[in-house]
Structure formats: structure tokens, C-alpha cells
C-alpha atoms as a printed R data frame, in Angstrom:
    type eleno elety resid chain resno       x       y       z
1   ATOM     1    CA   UNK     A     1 -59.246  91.713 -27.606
2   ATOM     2    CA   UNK     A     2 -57.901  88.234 -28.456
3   ATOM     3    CA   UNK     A     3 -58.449  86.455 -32.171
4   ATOM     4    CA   UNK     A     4 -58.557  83.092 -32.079
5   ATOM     5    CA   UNK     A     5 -57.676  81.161 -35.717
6   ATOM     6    CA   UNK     A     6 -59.345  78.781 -36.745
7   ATOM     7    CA   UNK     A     7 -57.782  77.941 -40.285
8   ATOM     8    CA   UNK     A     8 -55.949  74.515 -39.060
9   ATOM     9    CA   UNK     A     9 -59.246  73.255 -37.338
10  ATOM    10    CA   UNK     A    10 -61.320  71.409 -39.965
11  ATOM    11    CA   UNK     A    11 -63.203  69.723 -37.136
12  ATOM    12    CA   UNK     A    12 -67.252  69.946 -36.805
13  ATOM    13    CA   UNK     A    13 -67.629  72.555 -33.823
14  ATOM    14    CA   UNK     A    14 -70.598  70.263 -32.561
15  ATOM    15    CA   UNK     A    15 -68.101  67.281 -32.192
16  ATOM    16    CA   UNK     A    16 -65.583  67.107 -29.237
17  ATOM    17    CA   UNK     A    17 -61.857  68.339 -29.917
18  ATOM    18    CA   UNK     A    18 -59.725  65.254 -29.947
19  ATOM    19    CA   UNK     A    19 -56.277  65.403 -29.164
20  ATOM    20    CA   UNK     A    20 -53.586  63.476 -31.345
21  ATOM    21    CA   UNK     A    21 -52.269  60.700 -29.175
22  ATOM    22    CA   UNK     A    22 -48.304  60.519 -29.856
23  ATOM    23    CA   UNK     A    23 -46.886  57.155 -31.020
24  ATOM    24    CA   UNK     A    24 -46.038  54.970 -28.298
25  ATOM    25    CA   UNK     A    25 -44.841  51.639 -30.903
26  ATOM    26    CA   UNK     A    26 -41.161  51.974 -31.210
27  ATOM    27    CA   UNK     A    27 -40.214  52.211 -35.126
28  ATOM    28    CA   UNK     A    28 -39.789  48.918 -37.049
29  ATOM    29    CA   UNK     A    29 -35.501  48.877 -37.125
30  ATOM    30    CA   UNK     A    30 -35.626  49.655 -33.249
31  ATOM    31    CA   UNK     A    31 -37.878  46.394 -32.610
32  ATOM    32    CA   UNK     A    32 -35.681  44.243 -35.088
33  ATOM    33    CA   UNK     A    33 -32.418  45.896 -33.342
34  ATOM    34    CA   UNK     A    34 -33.746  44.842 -29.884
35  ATOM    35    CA   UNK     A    35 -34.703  41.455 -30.690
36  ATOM    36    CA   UNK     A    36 -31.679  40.982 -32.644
37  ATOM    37    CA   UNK     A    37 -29.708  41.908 -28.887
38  ATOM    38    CA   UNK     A    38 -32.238  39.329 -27.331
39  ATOM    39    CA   UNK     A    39 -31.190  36.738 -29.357
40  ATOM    40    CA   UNK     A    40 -27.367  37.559 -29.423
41  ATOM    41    CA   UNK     A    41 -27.348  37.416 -25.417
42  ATOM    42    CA   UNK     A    42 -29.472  34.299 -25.515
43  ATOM    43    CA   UNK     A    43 -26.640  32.450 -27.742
44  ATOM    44    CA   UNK     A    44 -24.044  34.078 -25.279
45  ATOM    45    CA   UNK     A    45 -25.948  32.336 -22.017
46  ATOM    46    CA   UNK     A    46 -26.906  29.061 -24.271
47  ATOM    47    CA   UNK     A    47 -22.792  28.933 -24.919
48  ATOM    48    CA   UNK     A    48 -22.156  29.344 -20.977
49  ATOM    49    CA   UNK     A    49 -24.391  26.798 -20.283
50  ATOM    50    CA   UNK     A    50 -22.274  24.440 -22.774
51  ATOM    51    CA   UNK     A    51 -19.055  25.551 -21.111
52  ATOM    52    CA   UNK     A    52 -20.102  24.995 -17.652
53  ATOM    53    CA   UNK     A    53 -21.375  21.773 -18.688
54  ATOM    54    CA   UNK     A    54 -18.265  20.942 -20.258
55  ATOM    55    CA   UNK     A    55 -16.282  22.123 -17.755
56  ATOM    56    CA   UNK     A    56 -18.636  19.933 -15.074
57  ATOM    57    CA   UNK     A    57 -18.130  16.777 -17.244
58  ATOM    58    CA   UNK     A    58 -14.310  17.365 -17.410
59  ATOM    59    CA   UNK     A    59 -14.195  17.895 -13.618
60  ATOM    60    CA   UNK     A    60 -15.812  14.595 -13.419
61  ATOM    61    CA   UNK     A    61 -13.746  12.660 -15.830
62  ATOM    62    CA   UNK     A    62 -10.768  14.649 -14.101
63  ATOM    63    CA   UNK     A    63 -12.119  13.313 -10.419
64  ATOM    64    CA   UNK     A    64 -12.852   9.555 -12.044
65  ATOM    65    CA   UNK     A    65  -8.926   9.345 -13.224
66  ATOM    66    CA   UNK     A    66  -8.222  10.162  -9.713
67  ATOM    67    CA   UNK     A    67 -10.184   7.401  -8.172
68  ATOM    68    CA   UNK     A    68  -8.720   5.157 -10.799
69  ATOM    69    CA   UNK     A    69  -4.631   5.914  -9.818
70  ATOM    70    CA   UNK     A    70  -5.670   5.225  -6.045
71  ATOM    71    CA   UNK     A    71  -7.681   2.003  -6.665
72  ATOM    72    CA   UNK     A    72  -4.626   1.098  -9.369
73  ATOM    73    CA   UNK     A    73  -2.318   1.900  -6.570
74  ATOM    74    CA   UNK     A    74  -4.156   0.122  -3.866
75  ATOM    75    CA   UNK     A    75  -4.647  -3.277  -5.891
76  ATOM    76    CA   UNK     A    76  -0.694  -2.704  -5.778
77  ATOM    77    CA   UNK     A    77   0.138  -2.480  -2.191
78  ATOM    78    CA   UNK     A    78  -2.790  -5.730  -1.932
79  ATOM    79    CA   UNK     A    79  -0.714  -7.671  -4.186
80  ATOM    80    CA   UNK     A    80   2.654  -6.905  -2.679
81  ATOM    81    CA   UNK     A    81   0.935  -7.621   0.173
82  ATOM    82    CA   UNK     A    82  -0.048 -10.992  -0.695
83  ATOM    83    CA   UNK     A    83   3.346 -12.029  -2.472
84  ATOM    84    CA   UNK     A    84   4.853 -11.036   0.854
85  ATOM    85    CA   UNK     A    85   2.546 -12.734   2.981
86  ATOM    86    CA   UNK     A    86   2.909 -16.395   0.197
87  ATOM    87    CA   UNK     A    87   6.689 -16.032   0.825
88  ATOM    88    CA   UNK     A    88   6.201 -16.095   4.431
89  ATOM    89    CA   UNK     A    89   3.987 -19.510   3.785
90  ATOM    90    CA   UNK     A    90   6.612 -20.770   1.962
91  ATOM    91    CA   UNK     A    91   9.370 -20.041   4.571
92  ATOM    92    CA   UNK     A    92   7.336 -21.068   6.985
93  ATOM    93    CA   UNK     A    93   6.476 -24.545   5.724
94  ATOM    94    CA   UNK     A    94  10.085 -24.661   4.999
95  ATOM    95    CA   UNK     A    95  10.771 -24.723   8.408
96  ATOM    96    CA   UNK     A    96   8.246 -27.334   9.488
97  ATOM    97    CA   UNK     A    97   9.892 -29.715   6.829
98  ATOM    98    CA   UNK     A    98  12.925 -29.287   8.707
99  ATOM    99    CA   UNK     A    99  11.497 -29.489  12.240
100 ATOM   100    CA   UNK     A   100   9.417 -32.957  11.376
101 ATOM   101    CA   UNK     A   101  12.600 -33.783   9.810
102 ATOM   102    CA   UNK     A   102  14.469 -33.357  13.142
103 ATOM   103    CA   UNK     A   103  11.677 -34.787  14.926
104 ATOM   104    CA   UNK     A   104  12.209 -38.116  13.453
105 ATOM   105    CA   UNK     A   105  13.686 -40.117  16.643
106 ATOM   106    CA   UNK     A   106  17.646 -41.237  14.872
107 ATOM   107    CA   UNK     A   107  17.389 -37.245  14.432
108 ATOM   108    CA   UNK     A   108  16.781 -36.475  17.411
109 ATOM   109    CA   UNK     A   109  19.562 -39.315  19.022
110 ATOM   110    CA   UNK     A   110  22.275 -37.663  16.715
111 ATOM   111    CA   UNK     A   111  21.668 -33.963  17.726
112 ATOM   112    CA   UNK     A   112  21.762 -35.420  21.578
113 ATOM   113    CA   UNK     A   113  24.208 -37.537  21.057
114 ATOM   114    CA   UNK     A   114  27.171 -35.011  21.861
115 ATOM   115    CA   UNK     A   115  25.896 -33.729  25.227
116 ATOM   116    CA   UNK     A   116  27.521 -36.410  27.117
117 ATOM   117    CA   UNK     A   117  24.660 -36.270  29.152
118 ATOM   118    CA   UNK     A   118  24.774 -39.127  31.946
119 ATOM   119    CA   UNK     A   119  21.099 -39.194  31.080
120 ATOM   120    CA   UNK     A   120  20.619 -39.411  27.070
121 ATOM   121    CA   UNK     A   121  16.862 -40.117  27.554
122 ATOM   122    CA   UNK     A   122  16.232 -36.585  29.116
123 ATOM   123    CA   UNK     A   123  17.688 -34.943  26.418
124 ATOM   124    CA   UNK     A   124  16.083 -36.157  23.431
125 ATOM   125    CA   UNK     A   125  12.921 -35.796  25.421
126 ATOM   126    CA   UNK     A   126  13.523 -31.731  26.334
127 ATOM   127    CA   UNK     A   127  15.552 -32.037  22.315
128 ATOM   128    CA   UNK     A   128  11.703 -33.585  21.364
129 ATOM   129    CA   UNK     A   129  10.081 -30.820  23.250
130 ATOM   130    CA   UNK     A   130  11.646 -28.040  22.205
131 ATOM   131    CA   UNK     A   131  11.183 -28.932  18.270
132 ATOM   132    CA   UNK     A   132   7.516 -29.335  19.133
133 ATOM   133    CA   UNK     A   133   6.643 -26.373  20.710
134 ATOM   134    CA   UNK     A   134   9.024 -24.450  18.126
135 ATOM   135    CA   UNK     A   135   6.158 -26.496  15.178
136 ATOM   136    CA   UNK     A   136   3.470 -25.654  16.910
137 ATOM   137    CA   UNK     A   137   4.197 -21.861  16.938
138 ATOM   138    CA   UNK     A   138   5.183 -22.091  13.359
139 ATOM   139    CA   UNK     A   139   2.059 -23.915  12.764
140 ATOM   140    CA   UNK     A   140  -0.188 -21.415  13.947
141 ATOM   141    CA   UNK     A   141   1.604 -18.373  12.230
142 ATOM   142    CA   UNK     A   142   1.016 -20.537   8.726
143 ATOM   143    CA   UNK     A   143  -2.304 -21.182   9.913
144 ATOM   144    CA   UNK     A   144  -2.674 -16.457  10.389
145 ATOM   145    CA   UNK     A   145  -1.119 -16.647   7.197
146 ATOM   146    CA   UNK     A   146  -2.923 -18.511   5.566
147 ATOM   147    CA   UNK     A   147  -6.328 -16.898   6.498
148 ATOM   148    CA   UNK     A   148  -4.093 -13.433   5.957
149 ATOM   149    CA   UNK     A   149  -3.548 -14.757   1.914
150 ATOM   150    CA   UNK     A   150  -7.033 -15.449   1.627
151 ATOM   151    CA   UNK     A   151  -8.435 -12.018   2.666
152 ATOM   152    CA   UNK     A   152  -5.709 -10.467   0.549
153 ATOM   153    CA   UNK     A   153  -6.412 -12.742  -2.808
154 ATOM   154    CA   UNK     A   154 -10.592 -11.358  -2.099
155 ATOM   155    CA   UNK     A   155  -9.559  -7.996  -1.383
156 ATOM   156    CA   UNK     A   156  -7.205  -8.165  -4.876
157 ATOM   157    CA   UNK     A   157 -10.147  -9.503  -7.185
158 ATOM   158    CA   UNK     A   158 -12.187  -6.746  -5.842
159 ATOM   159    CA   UNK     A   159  -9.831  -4.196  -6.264
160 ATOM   160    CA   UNK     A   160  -8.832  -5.180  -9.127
161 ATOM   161    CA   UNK     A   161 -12.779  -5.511 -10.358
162 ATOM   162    CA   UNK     A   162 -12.982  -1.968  -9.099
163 ATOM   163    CA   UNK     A   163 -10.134  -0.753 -11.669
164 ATOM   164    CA   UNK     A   164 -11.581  -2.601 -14.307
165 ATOM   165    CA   UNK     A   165 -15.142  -0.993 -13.283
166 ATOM   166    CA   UNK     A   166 -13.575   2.548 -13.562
167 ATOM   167    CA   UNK     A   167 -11.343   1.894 -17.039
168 ATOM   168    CA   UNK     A   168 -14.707   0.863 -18.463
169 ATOM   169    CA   UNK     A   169 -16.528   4.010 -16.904
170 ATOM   170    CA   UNK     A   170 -13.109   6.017 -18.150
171 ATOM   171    CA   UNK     A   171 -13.402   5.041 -21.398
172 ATOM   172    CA   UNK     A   172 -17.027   5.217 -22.045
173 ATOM   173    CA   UNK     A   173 -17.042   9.045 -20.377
174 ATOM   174    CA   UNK     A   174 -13.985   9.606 -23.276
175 ATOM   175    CA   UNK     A   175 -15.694   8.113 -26.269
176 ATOM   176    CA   UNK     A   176 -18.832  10.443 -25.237
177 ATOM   177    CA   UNK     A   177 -16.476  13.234 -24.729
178 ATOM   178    CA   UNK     A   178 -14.996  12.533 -27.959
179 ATOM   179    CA   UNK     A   179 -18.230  12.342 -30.187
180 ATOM   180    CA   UNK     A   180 -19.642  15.578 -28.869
181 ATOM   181    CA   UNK     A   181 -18.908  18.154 -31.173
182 ATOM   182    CA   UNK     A   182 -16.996  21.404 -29.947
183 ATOM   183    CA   UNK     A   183 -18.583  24.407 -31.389
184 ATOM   184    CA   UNK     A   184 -16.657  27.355 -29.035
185 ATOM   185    CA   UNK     A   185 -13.289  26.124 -29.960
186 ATOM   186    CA   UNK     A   186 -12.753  27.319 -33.838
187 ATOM   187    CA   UNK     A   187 -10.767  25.076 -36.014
188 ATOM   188    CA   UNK     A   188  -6.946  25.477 -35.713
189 ATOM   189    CA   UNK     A   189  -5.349  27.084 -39.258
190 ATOM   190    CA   UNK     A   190  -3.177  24.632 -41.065
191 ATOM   191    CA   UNK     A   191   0.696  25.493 -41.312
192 ATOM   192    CA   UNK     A   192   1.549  26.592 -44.678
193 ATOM   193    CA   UNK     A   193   3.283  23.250 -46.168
């Protein structure tokens, strides 16, 4: 024989036994504990995202000084370039004042004049010859210099528009850099005075 109590039922026999459902909401400090870890690791990712951006825009300013020491340096070379290339203009009209000079025809009698040639008028004509074909070469490297200076003096303003393109870009990128306001680096303590 098996006796069955019935002292902790108070429920109607006619009505169905229901079963107490266990509670399935986690208690009140584990919710505020869990959102309080959301919102921890959602500063931590929000303060990678600032670093990496940082570190991006420093990268950038870092690549941007770069360009600007190899256009400073090639506006350089240009310009050495195109002193070199106006002291060959001036050495070589230089030398045409002295060949028209010796082209003038006493010139040319004087430097003949010592050949003791039986024929004088030969050799001021080769002397004449000689001092022309010597101008005309001259002539045509002023003439590849010249045309060399004036590439040189466009390819210096535009480098030199290029630097002054990327100072501007350098300095706007560092005034930007310089208003932001760093909130992962904590202030430095002061030395005790």
C-alpha cells in the first residue's frame, strides 16, 4: 500500500496540476554587470578605432614629408641644373665675342700675317673658315642651351609650385593634427619645482 500526501497541494482536484516554470530572467545585478562589460568593450574598440585612425593620419602626414624632401631635393638638382646650363650660355657667348672679334678682316691679316705664306690670301681665307665653322658649332650648342634653360626654368616653377603645394598640404594636415584633442595619452605630471 502506498499513501500519497496531499497537505502541500492546495490546488482544486478538478483543475489541471500546473507545474512551476523556473526563472529563466537573469537577476537584476547580472543584467547591469553584463551591460556594464558591453559598454566597457565598446569604449575599448571605439579607442582602437581612434588609434588606428591616428596612426593612419600619421602614416600619411609621415608619407607627405617624404614626398616633400624628394620634390625639395629635385627643385635642387633643377636649379643646379639650370645655373650650370646659364654658365655654359655665358661661356659660350663669350667665345662668339671673341670669334666675331677675330673674324673682323685686320684680325684675321694679323693672325696670318706670320705664316710667311707665299700666298697670304689662302690663309686668311682657310684662317676665315676655320673661325666660322668653329661659330657656327658654338652657335648651335647656345642655341641646345638655350632651349635646355628654358625647359629647366618650367620644370623649376613647377617643382617648386609642387613644394609649395605640399608645405601648404603639410601644414594644414599639422594644424588639424594639432587641434584634435588626444584623449588616450594622459597628461604628463609636472616636476616638483
Amino acid at each position: 500500500m502506498k499513501i500519497i500526501s496531499t497537505a502541500d497541494s492546495t490546488q482544486d482536484p478538478s483543475q489541471p496540476a500546473q507545474t512551476k516554470k523556473p526563472e529563466t530572467t537573469p537577476a537584476a545585478p547580472e543584467k547591469d554587470q553584463m551591460q556594464q562589460t558591453i559598454t566597457t568593450l565598446s569604449n575599448q574598440v571605439n579607442k582602437l578605432n581612434d588609434k588606428l585612425s591616428q596612426m593612419q593620419d600619421d602614416d600619411r602626414y609621415q608619407m607627405d614629408m617624404e614626398r616633400l624632401t624628394r620634390a625639395e631635393q629635385r627643385a635642387e638638382q633643377l636649379r643646379s641644373q639650370l645655373m650650370d646650363t646659364q654658365a655654359k650660355i655665358g661661356d659660350f657667348e663669350a667665345t662668339l665675342e671673341q670669334i666675331d672679334f677675330a673674324l673682323q678682316p685686320e684680325n684675321i691679316e694679323s693672325s696670318t700675317a706670320g705664316y710667311g705664306s707665299t700666298r697670304p690670301e689662302q690663309a686668311r681665307e682657310a684662317r676665315k673658315k676655320q673661325l666660322e665653322g668653329q661659330k657656327s658649332r658654338i652657335q648651335a650648342q647656345l642655341k641646345l642651351a638655350e632651349s635646355s634653360k628654358a625647359r629647366l626654368e618650367t620644370a623649376v616653377a613647377n617643382a617648386d609650385s609642387e613644394v609649395d603645394l605640399l608645405r601648404a598640404k603639410l601644414n594644414q594636415r599639422r594644424e588639424q593634427m594639432d587641434a584634435q584633442p588626444t584623449t588616450d595619452t594622459p597628461p604628463k605630471p609636472r616636476k616638483p619645482e
